[in-house]
Amino acid sequence: MHIIVTVKQVPETRTLRMDEATGTLVRDSGTAIVNPLDLYAVELALQLKELHNAHVTAISMGPPHAEKALREVMSMGVDDAVLVSDRAYAGSDAWSTAWILAAAINTVKDFDLIICGERATDGDTGQVGPELAAALNINALTYVNHFELASAGDFTASRLVEDGEEQLAGKLPMLLTVVKEIAVPRLPVLEGKIRARRAPVKTLGQNELKLDERLVGLQGAPTRVDKIFRPQIMRDCIMASATQGQGALAAVKQLNEFLLTRRIGGGGV
Amino acid sequence: MKEAFSGIWIIAGQRDGELLRISFELIARGLELARKRNTSLTAVVFGAGMTNKELYRLIRCGADRVIVADFPELDKFDLELHAACLTALINEYKPEVVLAGATTTGRSLAPYAAMNVHAGLTADCTGLDIDPESGLLIQTRPAAGGNIMASIKSPSCRPQMATLRPHSCLPAEPLKGRGESSGVILRMKQLPPSPEGRNTVKHIGFCPLSEDFGIQDAEKVVVVGRGIKKADNLKLVFDFAKRIGAAVGATREVVDRGWMSYPHQIGLSGKTISPRLYMAFGVSGSIQHLAGMRTAETVVAVNTDPEAQIFSIADFGITGSLFDVIPALIGEINAGNATWIK
C-alpha cells in the first residue's frame, strides 16, 4: 500500500510578507516552516503506515529550499520525498499547483491514498486538495476528522461539517483533506533525523514533467492578484466618554438613546 | 471564446430539501452583479426531492432561472458526483461567473469543478464587484493572515469562480412584483455518465453538534476582547448578553488564552458574523477581527483606549472601562430605561 502526503513549506505567520509588485507571497528560506496543518496529514499517514505496513511518500512543490520541509517530515518517519521545483512553476496559483502536483504524482509509483492538510497557513485557500483529486480523477473526502482502514481498501471515515459530523464508508483510492482533530502530530526522533539528513530527495522539474508552459507558473495561473491594499472600513463614530462628567451612566444613557434610533429591537431575556 | 460565456450563477445549498440561508446570501450577491452586468441570474441546486415550491423561493428573491439536479444519488454530499453534475452544467450552459458559499460543501465542490473546467477560483471572498463592460469579476479576500486585503481577477479563464464567506452579507428577501412566473425551473434529465465507474462514498450516519452556538444566526452579538483581563470577569458580559438576548463572541486573543472556546471566535480565523447589533467590550479591533464583523449593521464599542482601531468601524463608541460601562448598562435595563431592546 502506498500513501502520498502533500507538504508545503510556508513562512511563519508572523513574518508573512507580500511582494507589492506581483501580489504574491515572498518566500525566503529564513523563517520557513512546514505548514502546521500538513503535520496532521503526515501523522495520519504514519499511523496508517504502522497499522498496514504502508509506504509513505511526501511530495512538495516549492523553491529548492523547500527540501528542508521534506527532510523534516522524513525525520518523523516518512519513507520517501519528492520535490517538485522549477523556476517555470513560480507564481502558480491553486489551480496550476494542483495540476503540476498531479502530473508529478503520475510519474511516481501508483498510490492508494493521498492525504492533504486542510489548507496552508500562507495562501489560505484550502483549494489544492480538492483540485488535486479532480486532476487525478479520483474522489475525495474533505474536512476528515476520523479515518479507519480495513482490509482490501475499505474504509470508514467521518467529516466535520458546519452542524455536526458525517459518518461515511468507502473504498480506496481516495484523497483526504484532514482537520486538526484527526491526530496529534508526533515529534521527529533522533534516529529519524539522522536518516532524513542522508536520505535522497527526488527532484522533478520541467525536464522530467515537460508540462505545457502556458498552464504553469504566474503565466498559467487562472487567478491573478490585481492589487493588495489596507482595508478602509471607516464609519462615523459618535463618541461618548465614561471617564468624564457623569461618567458611565451619562454615556450609557446616550448609547440607549442612539440604539433607539437604530430600531434594533428583538427583545431581551 | 470568452464571449461564449454569459450569466451569473450561484450554487445554492440545501439540507433535506430545504434551502439554507447561504443560498439567499448568494442570491443577494449574484443579483447585484447580474444587475450591474445587465445579465441573468441562475441558481443551481443539487439534491433529492426538491419541490418546486421551495425552488420558487429563489425566483421570488431574484433568480431568473433555477437549474436543479434532483436525483436520489444527490441526497447526501458526494464530492465527485456533485462536481460531475456541476462540470456538466458549466460545460453545457457556459456561465460567466459561478459563486458558491465558502462552506464545507462549497469549498470542496467549487475547486473540484474549477479544476475540471479550467476556471480561476478565489476562496473565501468578502467582497465582489464586476466590470459592467468586460464582465471581469473583482474578487476581494483577506490575505497574509488577514493583515491586508487582496483583489483578485481571473482575466483569461471562464467561468470566473469564487466562494463567499457565509454571513458576509444579508440574505436576499422576496422582491416586490416577483412571483412564480418571474423565472423558470429547469430539471436536469440524467446524471452525467461516469467513464470509469464512480467510487462513491456511502453515508452511514450523522452526529449533530452537541452544543448549539448559533452565533452566526444571532441578531445581536456581544463580543469580548482582551480588555476582559481574566476568565472570571466573563460572567459580567454573559449576564449583560442574556439581558439583551445576545449571543457572546470573542476575539482570537481571548480564545488563545483559553478563556472562551473556539466556536465563539469571531474573525478571519474564526466565524464571520453580520448581526443587526454588534457590541464590543475591550476589543482593540485588529484587522483579522474586523474581517469577521465589518458587515454588522450597527457597531457599538467600549474601550479604555480612545485610539483603539475598533472605534474607526464603530457607529457609537464609549471610551471607558467595560467594568464601569456594563454595570451601568445593566442598571439602566433594570430601571426600564433601555427601551431600544423592545
mmCIF file with all atom_site columns, C-alpha atoms in Angstrom, chain B residues 112-281:
data_model
loop_
_atom_site.group_PDB
_atom_site.id
_atom_site.type_symbol
_atom_site.label_atom_id
_atom_site.label_alt_id
_atom_site.label_comp_id
_atom_site.label_asym_id
_atom_site.label_entity_id
_atom_site.label_seq_id
_atom_site.pdbx_PDB_ins_code
_atom_site.Cartn_x
_atom_site.Cartn_y
_atom_site.Cartn_z
_atom_site.occupancy
_atom_site.B_iso_or_equiv
_atom_site.pdbx_formal_charge
_atom_site.auth_seq_id
_atom_site.auth_comp_id
_atom_site.auth_asym_id
_atom_site.auth_atom_id
_atom_site.pdbx_PDB_model_num
ATOM 1   C CA . TYR B 1 112 ? -13.088 20.174 -7.804  1.00 0.00 ? 112 TYR B CA 1
ATOM 2   C CA . ALA B 1 113 ? -15.271 21.620 -10.589 1.00 0.00 ? 113 ALA B CA 1
ATOM 3   C CA . ALA B 1 114 ? -12.849 24.518 -11.221 1.00 0.00 ? 114 ALA B CA 1
ATOM 4   C CA . MET B 1 115 ? -10.094 22.022 -11.998 1.00 0.00 ? 115 MET B CA 1
ATOM 5   C CA . ASN B 1 116 ? -12.379 20.171 -14.423 1.00 0.00 ? 116 ASN B CA 1
ATOM 6   C CA . VAL B 1 117 ? -13.411 23.285 -16.368 1.00 0.00 ? 117 VAL B CA 1
ATOM 7   C CA . HIS B 1 118 ? -10.073 25.135 -16.022 1.00 0.00 ? 118 HIS B CA 1
ATOM 8   C CA . ALA B 1 119 ? -11.558 28.076 -14.146 1.00 0.00 ? 119 ALA B CA 1
ATOM 9   C CA . GLY B 1 120 ? -9.897  30.548 -11.843 1.00 0.00 ? 120 GLY B CA 1
ATOM 10  C CA . LEU B 1 121 ? -11.315 30.218 -8.333  1.00 0.00 ? 121 LEU B CA 1
ATOM 11  C CA . THR B 1 122 ? -10.887 32.651 -5.459  1.00 0.00 ? 122 THR B CA 1
ATOM 12  C CA . ALA B 1 123 ? -11.503 31.295 -1.967  1.00 0.00 ? 123 ALA B CA 1
ATOM 13  C CA . ASP B 1 124 ? -13.342 32.933 0.870   1.00 0.00 ? 124 ASP B CA 1
ATOM 14  C CA . CYS B 1 125 ? -14.199 36.257 -0.738  1.00 0.00 ? 125 CYS B CA 1
ATOM 15  C CA . THR B 1 126 ? -15.655 39.006 1.413   1.00 0.00 ? 126 THR B CA 1
ATOM 16  C CA . GLY B 1 127 ? -16.362 41.392 -1.449  1.00 0.00 ? 127 GLY B CA 1
ATOM 17  C CA . LEU B 1 128 ? -17.307 41.101 -5.123  1.00 0.00 ? 128 LEU B CA 1
ATOM 18  C CA . ASP B 1 129 ? -17.678 43.592 -7.922  1.00 0.00 ? 129 ASP B CA 1
ATOM 19  C CA . ILE B 1 130 ? -17.977 43.278 -11.689 1.00 0.00 ? 130 ILE B CA 1
ATOM 20  C CA . ASP B 1 131 ? -16.878 45.460 -14.553 1.00 0.00 ? 131 ASP B CA 1
ATOM 21  C CA . PRO B 1 132 ? -20.126 46.084 -16.466 1.00 0.00 ? 132 PRO B CA 1
ATOM 22  C CA . GLU B 1 133 ? -18.347 46.242 -19.855 1.00 0.00 ? 133 GLU B CA 1
ATOM 23  C CA . SER B 1 134 ? -15.814 43.416 -19.728 1.00 0.00 ? 134 SER B CA 1
ATOM 24  C CA . GLY B 1 135 ? -17.581 41.233 -17.191 1.00 0.00 ? 135 GLY B CA 1
ATOM 25  C CA . LEU B 1 136 ? -14.328 40.924 -15.250 1.00 0.00 ? 136 LEU B CA 1
ATOM 26  C CA . LEU B 1 137 ? -15.068 39.860 -11.688 1.00 0.00 ? 137 LEU B CA 1
ATOM 27  C CA . ILE B 1 138 ? -13.174 41.731 -8.988  1.00 0.00 ? 138 ILE B CA 1
ATOM 28  C CA . GLN B 1 139 ? -12.852 39.418 -6.008  1.00 0.00 ? 139 GLN B CA 1
ATOM 29  C CA . THR B 1 140 ? -11.725 40.723 -2.634  1.00 0.00 ? 140 THR B CA 1
ATOM 30  C CA . ARG B 1 141 ? -10.389 38.482 0.100   1.00 0.00 ? 141 ARG B CA 1
ATOM 31  C CA . PRO B 1 142 ? -8.207  38.880 3.164   1.00 0.00 ? 142 PRO B CA 1
ATOM 32  C CA . ALA B 1 143 ? -4.609  37.798 2.549   1.00 0.00 ? 143 ALA B CA 1
ATOM 33  C CA . ALA B 1 144 ? -1.401  37.283 4.504   1.00 0.00 ? 144 ALA B CA 1
ATOM 34  C CA . GLY B 1 145 ? -3.157  36.229 7.676   1.00 0.00 ? 145 GLY B CA 1
ATOM 35  C CA . GLY B 1 146 ? -5.818  38.907 7.347   1.00 0.00 ? 146 GLY B CA 1
ATOM 36  C CA . ASN B 1 147 ? -3.478  41.864 7.664   1.00 0.00 ? 147 ASN B CA 1
ATOM 37  C CA . ILE B 1 148 ? -4.209  43.084 4.185   1.00 0.00 ? 148 ILE B CA 1
ATOM 38  C CA . MET B 1 149 ? -6.837  42.613 1.514   1.00 0.00 ? 149 MET B CA 1
ATOM 39  C CA . ALA B 1 150 ? -6.138  41.340 -1.980  1.00 0.00 ? 150 ALA B CA 1
ATOM 40  C CA . SER B 1 151 ? -8.280  41.962 -5.017  1.00 0.00 ? 151 SER B CA 1
ATOM 41  C CA . ILE B 1 152 ? -8.078  39.088 -7.447  1.00 0.00 ? 152 ILE B CA 1
ATOM 42  C CA . LYS B 1 153 ? -9.081  38.725 -11.090 1.00 0.00 ? 153 LYS B CA 1
ATOM 43  C CA . SER B 1 154 ? -9.229  35.818 -13.498 1.00 0.00 ? 154 SER B CA 1
ATOM 44  C CA . PRO B 1 155 ? -8.549  37.670 -16.740 1.00 0.00 ? 155 PRO B CA 1
ATOM 45  C CA . SER B 1 156 ? -8.379  34.839 -19.254 1.00 0.00 ? 156 SER B CA 1
ATOM 46  C CA . CYS B 1 157 ? -10.364 31.841 -17.965 1.00 0.00 ? 157 CYS B CA 1
ATOM 47  C CA . ARG B 1 158 ? -14.139 31.423 -17.898 1.00 0.00 ? 158 ARG B CA 1
ATOM 48  C CA . PRO B 1 159 ? -16.180 30.933 -15.840 1.00 0.00 ? 159 PRO B CA 1
ATOM 49  C CA . GLN B 1 160 ? -14.805 33.094 -13.061 1.00 0.00 ? 160 GLN B CA 1
ATOM 50  C CA . MET B 1 161 ? -15.454 31.241 -9.827  1.00 0.00 ? 161 MET B CA 1
ATOM 51  C CA . ALA B 1 162 ? -15.462 32.372 -6.211  1.00 0.00 ? 162 ALA B CA 1
ATOM 52  C CA . THR B 1 163 ? -16.522 31.084 -2.825  1.00 0.00 ? 163 THR B CA 1
ATOM 53  C CA . LEU B 1 164 ? -18.085 33.619 -0.466  1.00 0.00 ? 164 LEU B CA 1
ATOM 54  C CA . ARG B 1 165 ? -17.787 33.700 3.289   1.00 0.00 ? 165 ARG B CA 1
ATOM 55  C CA . PRO B 1 166 ? -21.116 32.787 4.900   1.00 0.00 ? 166 PRO B CA 1
ATOM 56  C CA . HIS B 1 167 ? -22.743 35.674 6.762   1.00 0.00 ? 167 HIS B CA 1
ATOM 57  C CA . SER B 1 168 ? -20.631 38.235 4.932   1.00 0.00 ? 168 SER B CA 1
ATOM 58  C CA . CYS B 1 169 ? -23.866 39.824 3.675   1.00 0.00 ? 169 CYS B CA 1
ATOM 59  C CA . LEU B 1 170 ? -27.578 39.758 4.488   1.00 0.00 ? 170 LEU B CA 1
ATOM 60  C CA . PRO B 1 171 ? -29.744 37.148 2.724   1.00 0.00 ? 171 PRO B CA 1
ATOM 61  C CA . ALA B 1 172 ? -31.979 38.288 -0.158  1.00 0.00 ? 172 ALA B CA 1
ATOM 62  C CA . GLU B 1 173 ? -35.655 38.875 0.635   1.00 0.00 ? 173 GLU B CA 1
ATOM 63  C CA . PRO B 1 174 ? -38.557 38.204 -1.759  1.00 0.00 ? 174 PRO B CA 1
ATOM 64  C CA . LEU B 1 175 ? -38.826 41.118 -4.191  1.00 0.00 ? 175 LEU B CA 1
ATOM 65  C CA . LYS B 1 176 ? -41.990 43.084 -4.842  1.00 0.00 ? 176 LYS B CA 1
ATOM 66  C CA . GLY B 1 177 ? -43.757 42.049 -8.014  1.00 0.00 ? 177 GLY B CA 1
ATOM 67  C CA . ARG B 1 178 ? -41.949 38.743 -8.377  1.00 0.00 ? 178 ARG B CA 1
ATOM 68  C CA . GLY B 1 179 ? -43.942 35.510 -8.412  1.00 0.00 ? 179 GLY B CA 1
ATOM 69  C CA . GLU B 1 180 ? -43.650 32.014 -9.779  1.00 0.00 ? 180 GLU B CA 1
ATOM 70  C CA . SER B 1 181 ? -43.907 33.298 -13.345 1.00 0.00 ? 181 SER B CA 1
ATOM 71  C CA . SER B 1 182 ? -40.892 35.575 -12.892 1.00 0.00 ? 182 SER B CA 1
ATOM 72  C CA . GLY B 1 183 ? -38.489 32.735 -13.609 1.00 0.00 ? 183 GLY B CA 1
ATOM 73  C CA . VAL B 1 184 ? -38.205 29.168 -14.844 1.00 0.00 ? 184 VAL B CA 1
ATOM 74  C CA . ILE B 1 185 ? -37.204 25.904 -13.211 1.00 0.00 ? 185 ILE B CA 1
ATOM 75  C CA . LEU B 1 186 ? -35.160 23.505 -15.327 1.00 0.00 ? 186 LEU B CA 1
ATOM 76  C CA . ARG B 1 187 ? -34.662 19.935 -14.142 1.00 0.00 ? 187 ARG B CA 1
ATOM 77  C CA . MET B 1 188 ? -31.515 18.080 -15.199 1.00 0.00 ? 188 MET B CA 1
ATOM 78  C CA . LYS B 1 189 ? -32.623 14.985 -17.126 1.00 0.00 ? 189 LYS B CA 1
ATOM 79  C CA . GLN B 1 190 ? -29.969 12.491 -16.119 1.00 0.00 ? 190 GLN B CA 1
ATOM 80  C CA . LEU B 1 191 ? -26.811 12.197 -14.099 1.00 0.00 ? 191 LEU B CA 1
ATOM 81  C CA . PRO B 1 192 ? -23.684 12.683 -16.195 1.00 0.00 ? 192 PRO B CA 1
ATOM 82  C CA . PRO B 1 193 ? -22.179 9.353  -17.259 1.00 0.00 ? 193 PRO B CA 1
ATOM 83  C CA . SER B 1 194 ? -19.086 8.145  -15.479 1.00 0.00 ? 194 SER B CA 1
ATOM 84  C CA . PRO B 1 195 ? -16.462 6.779  -17.862 1.00 0.00 ? 195 PRO B CA 1
ATOM 85  C CA . GLU B 1 196 ? -14.566 4.585  -15.404 1.00 0.00 ? 196 GLU B CA 1
ATOM 86  C CA . GLY B 1 197 ? -17.216 3.780  -12.817 1.00 0.00 ? 197 GLY B CA 1
ATOM 87  C CA . ARG B 1 198 ? -17.608 6.080  -9.874  1.00 0.00 ? 198 ARG B CA 1
ATOM 88  C CA . ASN B 1 199 ? -16.083 5.428  -6.476  1.00 0.00 ? 199 ASN B CA 1
ATOM 89  C CA . THR B 1 200 ? -18.989 6.792  -4.491  1.00 0.00 ? 200 THR B CA 1
ATOM 90  C CA . VAL B 1 201 ? -18.975 7.274  -0.748  1.00 0.00 ? 201 VAL B CA 1
ATOM 91  C CA . LYS B 1 202 ? -21.728 5.830  1.409   1.00 0.00 ? 202 LYS B CA 1
ATOM 92  C CA . HIS B 1 203 ? -23.269 7.918  4.185   1.00 0.00 ? 203 HIS B CA 1
ATOM 93  C CA . ILE B 1 204 ? -23.837 5.737  7.221   1.00 0.00 ? 204 ILE B CA 1
ATOM 94  C CA . GLY B 1 205 ? -24.734 8.265  9.884   1.00 0.00 ? 205 GLY B CA 1
ATOM 95  C CA . PHE B 1 206 ? -24.815 11.828 11.115  1.00 0.00 ? 206 PHE B CA 1
ATOM 96  C CA . CYS B 1 207 ? -23.947 13.080 14.550  1.00 0.00 ? 207 CYS B CA 1
ATOM 97  C CA . PRO B 1 208 ? -25.209 16.631 15.182  1.00 0.00 ? 208 PRO B CA 1
ATOM 98  C CA . LEU B 1 209 ? -23.121 19.127 17.152  1.00 0.00 ? 209 LEU B CA 1
ATOM 99  C CA . SER B 1 210 ? -23.712 18.629 20.848  1.00 0.00 ? 210 SER B CA 1
ATOM 100 C CA . GLU B 1 211 ? -23.565 22.327 21.620  1.00 0.00 ? 211 GLU B CA 1
ATOM 101 C CA . ASP B 1 212 ? -25.514 24.863 19.604  1.00 0.00 ? 212 ASP B CA 1
ATOM 102 C CA . PHE B 1 213 ? -23.704 28.158 19.462  1.00 0.00 ? 213 PHE B CA 1
ATOM 103 C CA . GLY B 1 214 ? -25.908 29.824 16.859  1.00 0.00 ? 214 GLY B CA 1
ATOM 104 C CA . ILE B 1 215 ? -23.668 32.852 16.949  1.00 0.00 ? 215 ILE B CA 1
ATOM 105 C CA . GLN B 1 216 ? -23.819 33.298 13.168  1.00 0.00 ? 216 GLN B CA 1
ATOM 106 C CA . ASP B 1 217 ? -27.600 33.479 13.189  1.00 0.00 ? 217 ASP B CA 1
ATOM 107 C CA . ALA B 1 218 ? -27.911 35.749 16.229  1.00 0.00 ? 218 ALA B CA 1
ATOM 108 C CA . GLU B 1 219 ? -29.389 39.210 15.634  1.00 0.00 ? 219 GLU B CA 1
ATOM 109 C CA . LYS B 1 220 ? -27.338 40.633 18.485  1.00 0.00 ? 220 LYS B CA 1
ATOM 110 C CA . VAL B 1 221 ? -23.809 39.635 19.383  1.00 0.00 ? 221 VAL B CA 1
ATOM 111 C CA . VAL B 1 222 ? -21.739 40.838 22.321  1.00 0.00 ? 222 VAL B CA 1
ATOM 112 C CA . VAL B 1 223 ? -18.019 40.337 21.733  1.00 0.00 ? 223 VAL B CA 1
ATOM 113 C CA . VAL B 1 224 ? -15.390 40.331 24.386  1.00 0.00 ? 224 VAL B CA 1
ATOM 114 C CA . GLY B 1 225 ? -11.707 41.136 23.849  1.00 0.00 ? 225 GLY B CA 1
ATOM 115 C CA . ARG B 1 226 ? -8.544  41.084 25.894  1.00 0.00 ? 226 ARG B CA 1
ATOM 116 C CA . GLY B 1 227 ? -9.837  44.002 27.951  1.00 0.00 ? 227 GLY B CA 1
ATOM 117 C CA . ILE B 1 228 ? -11.834 41.482 29.984  1.00 0.00 ? 228 ILE B CA 1
ATOM 118 C CA . LYS B 1 229 ? -8.486  40.709 31.696  1.00 0.00 ? 229 LYS B CA 1
ATOM 119 C CA . LYS B 1 230 ? -9.393  37.252 33.031  1.00 0.00 ? 230 LYS B CA 1
ATOM 120 C CA . ALA B 1 231 ? -11.911 34.446 32.546  1.00 0.00 ? 231 ALA B CA 1
ATOM 121 C CA . ASP B 1 232 ? -13.595 35.139 35.893  1.00 0.00 ? 232 ASP B CA 1
ATOM 122 C CA . ASN B 1 233 ? -14.765 38.510 34.575  1.00 0.00 ? 233 ASN B CA 1
ATOM 123 C CA . LEU B 1 234 ? -16.713 36.923 31.713  1.00 0.00 ? 234 LEU B CA 1
ATOM 124 C CA . LYS B 1 235 ? -19.716 36.438 33.989  1.00 0.00 ? 235 LYS B CA 1
ATOM 125 C CA . LEU B 1 236 ? -20.461 40.147 33.750  1.00 0.00 ? 236 LEU B CA 1
ATOM 126 C CA . VAL B 1 237 ? -20.521 40.030 29.944  1.00 0.00 ? 237 VAL B CA 1
ATOM 127 C CA . PHE B 1 238 ? -22.679 36.903 29.798  1.00 0.00 ? 238 PHE B CA 1
ATOM 128 C CA . ASP B 1 239 ? -25.087 38.460 32.276  1.00 0.00 ? 239 ASP B CA 1
ATOM 129 C CA . PHE B 1 240 ? -25.477 41.564 30.104  1.00 0.00 ? 240 PHE B CA 1
ATOM 130 C CA . ALA B 1 241 ? -25.744 39.497 26.887  1.00 0.00 ? 241 ALA B CA 1
ATOM 131 C CA . LYS B 1 242 ? -28.533 37.423 28.390  1.00 0.00 ? 242 LYS B CA 1
ATOM 132 C CA . ARG B 1 243 ? -30.492 40.528 29.328  1.00 0.00 ? 243 ARG B CA 1
ATOM 133 C CA . ILE B 1 244 ? -30.455 41.884 25.783  1.00 0.00 ? 244 ILE B CA 1
ATOM 134 C CA . GLY B 1 245 ? -30.889 38.446 24.162  1.00 0.00 ? 245 GLY B CA 1
ATOM 135 C CA . ALA B 1 246 ? -27.455 38.405 22.537  1.00 0.00 ? 246 ALA B CA 1
ATOM 136 C CA . ALA B 1 247 ? -25.009 35.624 21.699  1.00 0.00 ? 247 ALA B CA 1
ATOM 137 C CA . VAL B 1 248 ? -21.464 36.013 23.040  1.00 0.00 ? 248 VAL B CA 1
ATOM 138 C CA . GLY B 1 249 ? -18.401 36.025 20.801  1.00 0.00 ? 249 GLY B CA 1
ATOM 139 C CA . ALA B 1 250 ? -14.724 36.531 21.481  1.00 0.00 ? 250 ALA B CA 1
ATOM 140 C CA . THR B 1 251 ? -11.560 37.750 19.786  1.00 0.00 ? 251 THR B CA 1
ATOM 141 C CA . ARG B 1 252 ? -8.714  35.399 18.952  1.00 0.00 ? 252 ARG B CA 1
ATOM 142 C CA . GLU B 1 253 ? -6.680  36.667 21.941  1.00 0.00 ? 253 GLU B CA 1
ATOM 143 C CA . VAL B 1 254 ? -9.440  35.611 24.316  1.00 0.00 ? 254 VAL B CA 1
ATOM 144 C CA . VAL B 1 255 ? -9.733  32.156 22.715  1.00 0.00 ? 255 VAL B CA 1
ATOM 145 C CA . ASP B 1 256 ? -5.940  31.699 22.545  1.00 0.00 ? 256 ASP B CA 1
ATOM 146 C CA . ARG B 1 257 ? -5.759  32.381 26.273  1.00 0.00 ? 257 ARG B CA 1
ATOM 147 C CA . GLY B 1 258 ? -8.306  29.635 26.830  1.00 0.00 ? 258 GLY B CA 1
ATOM 148 C CA . TRP B 1 259 ? -10.876 31.980 28.393  1.00 0.00 ? 259 TRP B CA 1
ATOM 149 C CA . MET B 1 260 ? -13.501 31.010 25.818  1.00 0.00 ? 260 MET B CA 1
ATOM 150 C CA . SER B 1 261 ? -13.772 28.119 23.348  1.00 0.00 ? 261 SER B CA 1
ATOM 151 C CA . TYR B 1 262 ? -13.009 28.252 19.632  1.00 0.00 ? 262 TYR B CA 1
ATOM 152 C CA . PRO B 1 263 ? -16.643 28.149 18.383  1.00 0.00 ? 263 PRO B CA 1
ATOM 153 C CA . HIS B 1 264 ? -17.032 31.627 19.935  1.00 0.00 ? 264 HIS B CA 1
ATOM 154 C CA . GLN B 1 265 ? -14.174 33.092 17.906  1.00 0.00 ? 265 GLN B CA 1
ATOM 155 C CA . ILE B 1 266 ? -15.071 35.945 15.552  1.00 0.00 ? 266 ILE B CA 1
ATOM 156 C CA . GLY B 1 267 ? -12.636 36.971 12.836  1.00 0.00 ? 267 GLY B CA 1
ATOM 157 C CA . LEU B 1 268 ? -10.691 35.721 9.895   1.00 0.00 ? 268 LEU B CA 1
ATOM 158 C CA . SER B 1 269 ? -9.594  32.552 11.672  1.00 0.00 ? 269 SER B CA 1
ATOM 159 C CA . GLY B 1 270 ? -13.000 32.117 13.300  1.00 0.00 ? 270 GLY B CA 1
ATOM 160 C CA . LYS B 1 271 ? -16.540 32.933 12.254  1.00 0.00 ? 271 LYS B CA 1
ATOM 161 C CA . THR B 1 272 ? -17.877 35.792 10.188  1.00 0.00 ? 272 THR B CA 1
ATOM 162 C CA . ILE B 1 273 ? -20.991 37.429 11.592  1.00 0.00 ? 273 ILE B CA 1
ATOM 163 C CA . SER B 1 274 ? -23.372 40.010 10.234  1.00 0.00 ? 274 SER B CA 1
ATOM 164 C CA . PRO B 1 275 ? -25.736 40.752 13.130  1.00 0.00 ? 275 PRO B CA 1
ATOM 165 C CA . ARG B 1 276 ? -28.085 43.717 13.450  1.00 0.00 ? 276 ARG B CA 1
ATOM 166 C CA . LEU B 1 277 ? -26.234 44.798 16.581  1.00 0.00 ? 277 LEU B CA 1
ATOM 167 C CA . TYR B 1 278 ? -22.596 44.093 17.422  1.00 0.00 ? 278 TYR B CA 1
ATOM 168 C CA . MET B 1 279 ? -21.260 45.317 20.772  1.00 0.00 ? 279 MET B CA 1
ATOM 169 C CA . ALA B 1 280 ? -17.524 45.083 21.524  1.00 0.00 ? 280 ALA B CA 1
ATOM 170 C CA . PHE B 1 281 ? -16.156 45.245 25.048  1.00 0.00 ? 281 PHE B CA 1
#
